[in-house]
mmCIF file of C-alpha atoms in Angstrom:
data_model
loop_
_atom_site.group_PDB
_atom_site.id
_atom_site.type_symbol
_atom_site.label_atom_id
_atom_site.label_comp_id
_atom_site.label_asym_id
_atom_site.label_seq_id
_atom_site.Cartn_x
_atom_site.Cartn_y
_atom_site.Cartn_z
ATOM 1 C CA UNK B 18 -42.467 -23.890 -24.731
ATOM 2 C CA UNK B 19 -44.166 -26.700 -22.926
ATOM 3 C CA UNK B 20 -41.249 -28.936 -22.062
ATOM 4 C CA UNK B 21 -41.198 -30.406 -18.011
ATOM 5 C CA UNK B 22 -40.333 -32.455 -16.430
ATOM 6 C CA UNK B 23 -42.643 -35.425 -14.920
ATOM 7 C CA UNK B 24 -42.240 -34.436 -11.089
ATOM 8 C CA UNK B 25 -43.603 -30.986 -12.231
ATOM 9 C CA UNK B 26 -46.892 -33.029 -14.337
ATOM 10 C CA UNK B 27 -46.289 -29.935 -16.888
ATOM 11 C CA UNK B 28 -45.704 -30.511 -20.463
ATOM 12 C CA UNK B 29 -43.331 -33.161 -22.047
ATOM 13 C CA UNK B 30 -40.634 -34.945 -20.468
ATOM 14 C CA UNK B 31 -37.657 -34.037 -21.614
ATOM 15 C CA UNK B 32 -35.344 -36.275 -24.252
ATOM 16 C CA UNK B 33 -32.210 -37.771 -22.513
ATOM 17 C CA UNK B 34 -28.590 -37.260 -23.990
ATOM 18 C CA UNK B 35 -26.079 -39.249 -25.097
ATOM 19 C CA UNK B 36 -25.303 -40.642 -21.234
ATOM 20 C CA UNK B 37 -28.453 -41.463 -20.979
ATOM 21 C CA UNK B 38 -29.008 -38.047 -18.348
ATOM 22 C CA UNK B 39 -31.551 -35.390 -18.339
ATOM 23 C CA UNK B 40 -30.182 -31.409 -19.517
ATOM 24 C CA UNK B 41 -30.705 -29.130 -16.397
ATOM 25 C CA UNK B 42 -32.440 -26.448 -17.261
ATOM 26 C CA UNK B 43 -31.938 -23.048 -15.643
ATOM 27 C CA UNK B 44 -34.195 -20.363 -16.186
ATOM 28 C CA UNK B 45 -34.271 -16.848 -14.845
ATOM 29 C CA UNK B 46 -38.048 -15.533 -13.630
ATOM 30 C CA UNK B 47 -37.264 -10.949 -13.585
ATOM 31 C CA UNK B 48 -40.012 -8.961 -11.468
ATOM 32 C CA UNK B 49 -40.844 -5.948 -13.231
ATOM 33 C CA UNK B 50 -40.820 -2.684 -10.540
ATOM 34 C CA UNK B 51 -40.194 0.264 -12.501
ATOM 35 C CA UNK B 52 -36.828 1.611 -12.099
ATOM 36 C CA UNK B 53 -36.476 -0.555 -8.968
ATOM 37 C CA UNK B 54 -35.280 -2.823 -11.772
ATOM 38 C CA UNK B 55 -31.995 -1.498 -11.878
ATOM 39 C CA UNK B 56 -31.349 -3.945 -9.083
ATOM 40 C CA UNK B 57 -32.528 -6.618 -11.694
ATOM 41 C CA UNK B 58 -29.789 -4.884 -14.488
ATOM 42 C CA UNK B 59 -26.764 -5.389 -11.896
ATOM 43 C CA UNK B 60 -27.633 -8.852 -10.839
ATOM 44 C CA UNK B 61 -27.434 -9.227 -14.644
ATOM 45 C CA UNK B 62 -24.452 -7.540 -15.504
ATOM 46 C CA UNK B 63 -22.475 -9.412 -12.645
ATOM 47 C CA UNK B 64 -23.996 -12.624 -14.414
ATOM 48 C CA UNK B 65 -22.891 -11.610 -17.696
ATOM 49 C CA UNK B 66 -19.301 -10.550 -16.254
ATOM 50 C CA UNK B 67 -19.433 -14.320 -14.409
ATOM 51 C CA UNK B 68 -20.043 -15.680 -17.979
ATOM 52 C CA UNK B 69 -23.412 -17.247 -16.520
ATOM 53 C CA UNK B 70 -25.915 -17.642 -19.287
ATOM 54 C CA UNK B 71 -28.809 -18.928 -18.305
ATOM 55 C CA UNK B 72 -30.776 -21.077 -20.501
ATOM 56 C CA UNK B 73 -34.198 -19.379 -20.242
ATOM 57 C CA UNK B 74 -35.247 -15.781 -19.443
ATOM 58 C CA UNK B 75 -38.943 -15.089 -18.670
ATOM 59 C CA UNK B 76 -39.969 -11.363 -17.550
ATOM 60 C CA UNK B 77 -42.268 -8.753 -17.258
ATOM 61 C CA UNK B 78 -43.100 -5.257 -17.339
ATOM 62 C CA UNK B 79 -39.203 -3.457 -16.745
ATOM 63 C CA UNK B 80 -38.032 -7.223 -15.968
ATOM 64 C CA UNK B 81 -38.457 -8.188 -19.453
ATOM 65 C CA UNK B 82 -37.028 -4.404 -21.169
ATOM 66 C CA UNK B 83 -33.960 -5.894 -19.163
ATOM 67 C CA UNK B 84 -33.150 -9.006 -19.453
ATOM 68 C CA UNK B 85 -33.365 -8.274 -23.221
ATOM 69 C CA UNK B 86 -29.838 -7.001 -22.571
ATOM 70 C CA UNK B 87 -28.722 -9.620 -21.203
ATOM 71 C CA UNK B 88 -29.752 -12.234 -23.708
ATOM 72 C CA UNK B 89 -28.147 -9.934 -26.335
ATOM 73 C CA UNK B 90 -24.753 -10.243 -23.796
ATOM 74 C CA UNK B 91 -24.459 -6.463 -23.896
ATOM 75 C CA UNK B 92 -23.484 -5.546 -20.304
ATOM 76 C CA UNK B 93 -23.696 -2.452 -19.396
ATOM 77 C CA UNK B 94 -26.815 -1.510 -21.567
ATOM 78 C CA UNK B 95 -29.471 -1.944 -18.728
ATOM 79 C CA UNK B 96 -27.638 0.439 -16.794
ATOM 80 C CA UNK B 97 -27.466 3.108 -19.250
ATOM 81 C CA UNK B 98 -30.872 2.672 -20.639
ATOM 82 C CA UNK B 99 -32.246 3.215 -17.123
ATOM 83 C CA UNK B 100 -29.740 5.976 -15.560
ATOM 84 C CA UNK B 101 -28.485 7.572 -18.847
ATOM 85 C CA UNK B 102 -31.730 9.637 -19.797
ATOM 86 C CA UNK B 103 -33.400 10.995 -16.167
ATOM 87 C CA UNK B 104 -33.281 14.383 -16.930
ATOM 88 C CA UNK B 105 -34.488 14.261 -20.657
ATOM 89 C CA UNK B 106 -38.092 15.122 -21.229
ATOM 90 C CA UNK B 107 -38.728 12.556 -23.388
ATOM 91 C CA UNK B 108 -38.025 9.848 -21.227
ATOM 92 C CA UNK B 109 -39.943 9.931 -18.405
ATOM 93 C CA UNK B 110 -42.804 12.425 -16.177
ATOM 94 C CA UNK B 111 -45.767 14.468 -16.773
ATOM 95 C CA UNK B 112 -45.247 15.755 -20.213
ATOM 96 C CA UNK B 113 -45.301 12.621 -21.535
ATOM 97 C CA UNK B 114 -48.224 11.548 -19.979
ATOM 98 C CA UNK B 115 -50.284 14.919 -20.795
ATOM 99 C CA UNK B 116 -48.812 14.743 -24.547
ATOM 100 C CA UNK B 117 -48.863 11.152 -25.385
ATOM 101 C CA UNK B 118 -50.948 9.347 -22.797
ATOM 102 C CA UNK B 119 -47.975 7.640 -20.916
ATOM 103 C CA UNK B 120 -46.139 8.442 -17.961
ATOM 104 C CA UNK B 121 -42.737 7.114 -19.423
ATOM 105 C CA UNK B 122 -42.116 7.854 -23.040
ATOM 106 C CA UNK B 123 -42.503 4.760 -25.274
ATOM 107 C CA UNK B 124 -41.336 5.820 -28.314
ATOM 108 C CA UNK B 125 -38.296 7.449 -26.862
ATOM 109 C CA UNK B 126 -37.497 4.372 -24.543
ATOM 110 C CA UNK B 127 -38.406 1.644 -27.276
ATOM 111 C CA UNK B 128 -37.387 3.237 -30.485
ATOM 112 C CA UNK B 129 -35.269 6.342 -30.312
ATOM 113 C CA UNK B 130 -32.998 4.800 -27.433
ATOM 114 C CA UNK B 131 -32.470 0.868 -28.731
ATOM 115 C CA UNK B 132 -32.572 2.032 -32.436
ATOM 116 C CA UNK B 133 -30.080 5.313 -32.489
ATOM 117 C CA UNK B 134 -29.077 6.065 -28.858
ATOM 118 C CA UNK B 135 -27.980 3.185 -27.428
ATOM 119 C CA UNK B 136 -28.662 0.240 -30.533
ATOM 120 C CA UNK B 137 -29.938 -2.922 -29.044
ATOM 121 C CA UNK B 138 -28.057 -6.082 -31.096
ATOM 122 C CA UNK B 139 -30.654 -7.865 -32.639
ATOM 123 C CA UNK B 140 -28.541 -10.411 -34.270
ATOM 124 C CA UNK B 141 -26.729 -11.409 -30.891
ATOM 125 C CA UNK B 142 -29.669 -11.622 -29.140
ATOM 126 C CA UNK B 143 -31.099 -14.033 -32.185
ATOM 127 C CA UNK B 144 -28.183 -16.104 -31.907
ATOM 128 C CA UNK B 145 -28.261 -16.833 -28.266
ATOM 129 C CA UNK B 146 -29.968 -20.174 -27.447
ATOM 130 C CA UNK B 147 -31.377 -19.166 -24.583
ATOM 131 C CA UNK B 148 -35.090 -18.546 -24.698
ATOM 132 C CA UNK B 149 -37.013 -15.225 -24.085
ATOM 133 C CA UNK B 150 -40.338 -14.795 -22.805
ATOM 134 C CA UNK B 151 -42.781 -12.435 -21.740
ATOM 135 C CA UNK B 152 -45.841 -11.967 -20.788
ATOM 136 C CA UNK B 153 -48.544 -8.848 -21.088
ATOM 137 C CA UNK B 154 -52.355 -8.431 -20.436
ATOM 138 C CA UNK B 155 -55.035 -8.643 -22.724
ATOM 139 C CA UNK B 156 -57.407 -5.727 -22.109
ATOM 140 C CA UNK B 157 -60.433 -6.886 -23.114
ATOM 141 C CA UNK B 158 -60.212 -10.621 -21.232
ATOM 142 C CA UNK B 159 -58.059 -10.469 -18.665
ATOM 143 C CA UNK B 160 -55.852 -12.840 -20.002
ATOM 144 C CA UNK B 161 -51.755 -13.099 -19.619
ATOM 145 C CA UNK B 162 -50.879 -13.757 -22.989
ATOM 146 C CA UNK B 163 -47.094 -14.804 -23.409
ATOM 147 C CA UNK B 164 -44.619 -14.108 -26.454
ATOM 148 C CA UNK B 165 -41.329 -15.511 -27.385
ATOM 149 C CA UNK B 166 -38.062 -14.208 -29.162
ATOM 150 C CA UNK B 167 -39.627 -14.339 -32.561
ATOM 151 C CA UNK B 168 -41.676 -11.325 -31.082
ATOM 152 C CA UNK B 169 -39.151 -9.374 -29.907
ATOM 153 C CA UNK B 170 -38.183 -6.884 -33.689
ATOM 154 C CA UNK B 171 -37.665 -3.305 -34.277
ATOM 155 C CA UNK B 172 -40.293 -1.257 -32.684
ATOM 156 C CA UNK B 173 -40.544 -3.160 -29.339
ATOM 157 C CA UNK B 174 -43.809 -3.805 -29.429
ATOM 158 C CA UNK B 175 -44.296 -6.191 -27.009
ATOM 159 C CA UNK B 176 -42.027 -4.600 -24.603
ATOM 160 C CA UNK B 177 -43.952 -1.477 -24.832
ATOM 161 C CA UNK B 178 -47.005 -3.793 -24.065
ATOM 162 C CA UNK B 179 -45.174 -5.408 -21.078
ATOM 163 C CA UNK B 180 -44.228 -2.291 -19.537
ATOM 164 C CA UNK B 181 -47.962 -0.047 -20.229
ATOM 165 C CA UNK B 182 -49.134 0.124 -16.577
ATOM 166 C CA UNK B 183 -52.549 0.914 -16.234
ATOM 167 C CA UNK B 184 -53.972 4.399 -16.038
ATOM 168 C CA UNK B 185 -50.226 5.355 -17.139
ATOM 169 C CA UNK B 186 -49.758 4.412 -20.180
ATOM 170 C CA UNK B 187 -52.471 3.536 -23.375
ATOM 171 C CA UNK B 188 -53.281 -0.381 -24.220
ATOM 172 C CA UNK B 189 -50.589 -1.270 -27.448
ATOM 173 C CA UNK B 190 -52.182 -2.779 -30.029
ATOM 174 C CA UNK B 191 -50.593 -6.424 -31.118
ATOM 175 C CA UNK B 192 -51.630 -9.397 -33.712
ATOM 176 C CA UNK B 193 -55.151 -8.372 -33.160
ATOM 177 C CA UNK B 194 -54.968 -8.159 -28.995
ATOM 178 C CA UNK B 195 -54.627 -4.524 -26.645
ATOM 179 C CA UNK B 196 -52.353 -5.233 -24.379
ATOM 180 C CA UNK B 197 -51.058 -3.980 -20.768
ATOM 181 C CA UNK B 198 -48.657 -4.352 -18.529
ATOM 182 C CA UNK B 199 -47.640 -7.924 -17.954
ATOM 183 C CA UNK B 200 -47.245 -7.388 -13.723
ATOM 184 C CA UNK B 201 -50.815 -6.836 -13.918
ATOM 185 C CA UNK B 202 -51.677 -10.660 -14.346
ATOM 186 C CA UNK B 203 -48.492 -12.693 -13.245
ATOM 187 C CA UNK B 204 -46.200 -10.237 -11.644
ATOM 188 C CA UNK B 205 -44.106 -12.801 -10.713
ATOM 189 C CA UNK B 206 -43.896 -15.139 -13.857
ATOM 190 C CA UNK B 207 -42.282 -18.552 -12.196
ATOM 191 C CA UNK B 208 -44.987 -20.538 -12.609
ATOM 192 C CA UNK B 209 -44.985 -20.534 -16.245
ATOM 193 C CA UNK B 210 -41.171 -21.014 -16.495
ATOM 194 C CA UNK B 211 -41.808 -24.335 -14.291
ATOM 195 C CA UNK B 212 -43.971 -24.853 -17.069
ATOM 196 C CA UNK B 213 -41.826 -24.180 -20.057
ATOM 197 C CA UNK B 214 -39.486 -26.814 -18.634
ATOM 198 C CA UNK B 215 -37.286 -25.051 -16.377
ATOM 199 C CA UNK B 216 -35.706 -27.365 -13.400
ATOM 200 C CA UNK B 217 -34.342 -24.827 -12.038
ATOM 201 C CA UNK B 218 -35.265 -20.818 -11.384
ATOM 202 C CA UNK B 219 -33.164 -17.724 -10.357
ATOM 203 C CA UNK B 220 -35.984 -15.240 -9.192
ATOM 204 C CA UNK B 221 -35.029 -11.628 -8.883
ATOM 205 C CA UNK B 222 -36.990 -9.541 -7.017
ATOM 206 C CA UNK B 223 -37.215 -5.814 -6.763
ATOM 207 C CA UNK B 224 -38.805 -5.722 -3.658
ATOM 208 C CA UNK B 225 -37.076 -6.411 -0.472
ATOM 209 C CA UNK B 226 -38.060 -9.901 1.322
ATOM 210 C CA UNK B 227 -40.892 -9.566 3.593
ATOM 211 C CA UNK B 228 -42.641 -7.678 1.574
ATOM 212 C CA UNK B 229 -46.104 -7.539 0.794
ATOM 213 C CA UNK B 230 -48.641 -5.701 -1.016
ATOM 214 C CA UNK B 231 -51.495 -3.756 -0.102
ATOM 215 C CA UNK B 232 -54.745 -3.596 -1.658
ATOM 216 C CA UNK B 233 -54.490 -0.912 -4.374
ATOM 217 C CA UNK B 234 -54.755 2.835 -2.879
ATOM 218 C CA UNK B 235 -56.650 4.763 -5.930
ATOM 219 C CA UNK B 236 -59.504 1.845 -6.383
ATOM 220 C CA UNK B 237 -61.909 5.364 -7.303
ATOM 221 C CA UNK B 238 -59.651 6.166 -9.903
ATOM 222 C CA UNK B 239 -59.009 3.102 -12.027
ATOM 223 C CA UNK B 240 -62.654 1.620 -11.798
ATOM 224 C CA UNK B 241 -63.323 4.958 -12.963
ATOM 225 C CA UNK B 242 -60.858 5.249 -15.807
ATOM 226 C CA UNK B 243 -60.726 1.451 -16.921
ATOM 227 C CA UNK B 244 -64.197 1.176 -17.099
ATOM 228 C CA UNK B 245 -64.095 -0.036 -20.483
ATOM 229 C CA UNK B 246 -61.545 -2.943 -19.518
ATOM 230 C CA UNK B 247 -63.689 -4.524 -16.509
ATOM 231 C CA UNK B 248 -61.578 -7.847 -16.502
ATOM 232 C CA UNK B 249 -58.883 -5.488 -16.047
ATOM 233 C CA UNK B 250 -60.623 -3.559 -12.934
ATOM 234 C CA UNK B 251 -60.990 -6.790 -11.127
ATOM 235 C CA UNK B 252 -57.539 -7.990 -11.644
ATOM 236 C CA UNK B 253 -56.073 -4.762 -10.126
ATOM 237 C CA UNK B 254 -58.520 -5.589 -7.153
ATOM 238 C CA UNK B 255 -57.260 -8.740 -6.404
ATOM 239 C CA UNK B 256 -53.456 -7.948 -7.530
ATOM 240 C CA UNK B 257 -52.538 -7.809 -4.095
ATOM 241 C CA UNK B 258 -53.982 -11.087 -3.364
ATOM 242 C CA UNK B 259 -52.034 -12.620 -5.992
ATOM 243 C CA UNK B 260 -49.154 -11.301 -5.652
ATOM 244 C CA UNK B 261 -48.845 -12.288 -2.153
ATOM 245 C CA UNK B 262 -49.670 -16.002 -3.093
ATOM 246 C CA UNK B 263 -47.339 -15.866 -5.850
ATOM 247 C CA UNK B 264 -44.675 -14.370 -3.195
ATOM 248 C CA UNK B 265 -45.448 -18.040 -1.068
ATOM 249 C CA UNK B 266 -44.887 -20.158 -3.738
ATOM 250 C CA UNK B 267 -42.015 -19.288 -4.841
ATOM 251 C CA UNK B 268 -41.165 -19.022 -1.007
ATOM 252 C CA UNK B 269 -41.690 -22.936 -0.901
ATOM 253 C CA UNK B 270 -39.624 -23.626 -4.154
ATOM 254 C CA UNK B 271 -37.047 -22.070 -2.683
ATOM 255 C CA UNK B 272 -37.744 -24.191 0.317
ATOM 256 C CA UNK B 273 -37.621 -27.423 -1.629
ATOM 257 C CA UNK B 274 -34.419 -26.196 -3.456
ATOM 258 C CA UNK B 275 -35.749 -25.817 -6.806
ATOM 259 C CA UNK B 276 -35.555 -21.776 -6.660
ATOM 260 C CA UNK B 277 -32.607 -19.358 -5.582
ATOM 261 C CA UNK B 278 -34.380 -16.177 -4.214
ATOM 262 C CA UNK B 279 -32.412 -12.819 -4.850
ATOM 263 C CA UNK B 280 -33.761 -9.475 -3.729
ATOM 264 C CA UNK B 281 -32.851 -5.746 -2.290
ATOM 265 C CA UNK B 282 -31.441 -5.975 1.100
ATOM 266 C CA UNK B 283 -33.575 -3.748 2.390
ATOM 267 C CA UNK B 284 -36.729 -1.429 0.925
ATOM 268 C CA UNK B 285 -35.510 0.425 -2.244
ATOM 269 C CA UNK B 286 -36.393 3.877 -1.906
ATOM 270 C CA UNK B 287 -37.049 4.412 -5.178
ATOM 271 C CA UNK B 288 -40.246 6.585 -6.816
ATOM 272 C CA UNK B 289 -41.941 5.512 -9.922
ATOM 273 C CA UNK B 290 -40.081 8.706 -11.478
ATOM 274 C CA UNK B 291 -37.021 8.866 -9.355
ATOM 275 C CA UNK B 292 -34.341 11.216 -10.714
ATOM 276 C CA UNK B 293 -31.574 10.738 -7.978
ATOM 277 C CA UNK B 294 -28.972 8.753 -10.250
ATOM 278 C CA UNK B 295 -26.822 8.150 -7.319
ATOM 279 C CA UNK B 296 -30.069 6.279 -5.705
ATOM 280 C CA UNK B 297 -30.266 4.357 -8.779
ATOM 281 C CA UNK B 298 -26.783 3.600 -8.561
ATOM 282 C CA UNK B 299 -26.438 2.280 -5.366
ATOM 283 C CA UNK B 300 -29.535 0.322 -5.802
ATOM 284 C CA UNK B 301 -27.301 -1.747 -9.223
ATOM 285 C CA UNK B 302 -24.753 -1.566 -6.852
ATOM 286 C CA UNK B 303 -26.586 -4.120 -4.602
ATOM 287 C CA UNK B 304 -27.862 -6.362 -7.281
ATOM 288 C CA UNK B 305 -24.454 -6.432 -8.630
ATOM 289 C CA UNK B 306 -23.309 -7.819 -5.288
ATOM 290 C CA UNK B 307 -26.057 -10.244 -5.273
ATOM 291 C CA UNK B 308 -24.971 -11.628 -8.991
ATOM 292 C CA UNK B 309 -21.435 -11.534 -7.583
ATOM 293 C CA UNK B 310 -22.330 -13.589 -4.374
ATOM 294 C CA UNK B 311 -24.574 -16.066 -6.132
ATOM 295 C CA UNK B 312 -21.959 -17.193 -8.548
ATOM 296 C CA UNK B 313 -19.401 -17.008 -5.859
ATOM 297 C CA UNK B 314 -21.716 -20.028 -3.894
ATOM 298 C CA UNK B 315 -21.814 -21.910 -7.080
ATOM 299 C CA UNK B 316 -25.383 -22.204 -8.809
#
């Protein structure tokens, strides 16, 4: 995954075709957010009821437990696995944090639900050409360590990594690594599709434009409770910081045309545990529109 082109200095230049042209590719960069990502699920559904595949997905944290979905072309699946389950025990709240260490329930959300509940399709998602990646934290160094389809098998692991927020959930254990959430280190993961060749980005958002984010509010707590992961105490330090930059550079791709920007029209109000399905609803509802509108323009 290091294919670019030369105006980018990333990687390999691509191989022509037959007409002597360079393949556009299209990639799409998914925030993570929580359940804000429902947003995220409808601007995927409308792509997916468009018939707009893209030829890259690259996500993190609840960006990349979606877009799964929609590289497996099963629309309607993001929605469910997000609004179908608010009131069951398992899925999300204190009880699973007090029993199990996590304030959403990983084995319910990333084996009960995509093996019996509500079966991902492995095999369609393996078939699709279009590449999957995401990204999650190494603990111990502080590094944003990045794995493809060939990761993504029965168990989830790596989405379970993706989506472990720290103090929330436990470090997952992978190919040797403990791993965190993947917002933690490159919330907004555009640069690296740029780097894995895309020429073009779709970046959804969860957050409304305009927004920025504020140093972190329980600073005590984590340098407290993460002492044992100190690259991972200064990252949440300066996550603000890069977030924000990240936020401007995409801002100027966008500027220069090589990024379409899609976000909430306005400040989801949406809690980290939010049981209001009809919030959640209306927030797909305006992603959905988004999808809708973008493919209306033309891409």
């Amino acid at each position: 995954m290091t294919r670019g082109r030369s105006d980018f200095t990333i990687g390999k230049k691509k191989k022509k075709d037959d007409k002597g042209e360079l393949p556009v590719k299209t990639g799409l960069v998914l925030e993570g957010g929580g359940l804000r990502g429902v947003f995220t699920v409808g601007v995927l559904d409308a792509f997916l009821e468009g018939d707009f595949h893209a030829d890259y997905v690259i996500g993190v944290s609840a960006g990349a437990a979606n877009g799964v979905s929609y590289v497996s072309g099963q629309k309607g699946r993001g929605l469910r696995t997000n609004i179908d389950y608010l009131r069951e025990p398992r899925y999300m709240g204190l009880r699973s944090l007090l029993l199990h260490g996590s304030l959403f329930g990983m084995d319910f959300i990333f084996g009960e639900i995509p093996e019996h509940l509500d079966p991902f399709d492995y095999d369609a998602f393996e078939r699709n050409p279009c590449e999957f990646v995401t990204g999650a934290l190494d603990a111990r160094t502080g590094e944003t360590v990045y794995y493809g389809k060939q990761d993504i098998k029965q168990g989830f692991a790596v989405l379970r990594a993706t989506s472990s927020l720290p103090m929330l959930a436990k470090p997952v254990e992978y190919e040797g690594r403990l791993l965190l959430d993947g917002g933690t280190g490159d919330p907004i993961p555009v640069r690296r599709a740029l780097a894995d060749g895309c020429d073009r980005v779709i970046v959804v958002l969860t957050r409304e434009r305009g927004y920025r984010k504020q140093p972190q509010s329980f600073r005590a707590a984590y340098h407290a409770g993460l002492r044992r992961y100190p690259a991972v105490v200064k990252l949440l330090d300066t996550r603000h910081t890069l977030y924000n930059e990240t936020l401007d550079f995409v801002a100027g791709l966008e500027c220069g045309g090589t990024a379409v920007v899609l976000a909430p029209p306005e400040a989801p109000q949406i809690r980290r545990v939010e049981r209001d399905r009809e919030k959640l609803l209306a927030l797909y509802r305006q992603g959905v529109e988004a999808g809708r509108a973008l493919l209306q323009r033309g891409l």
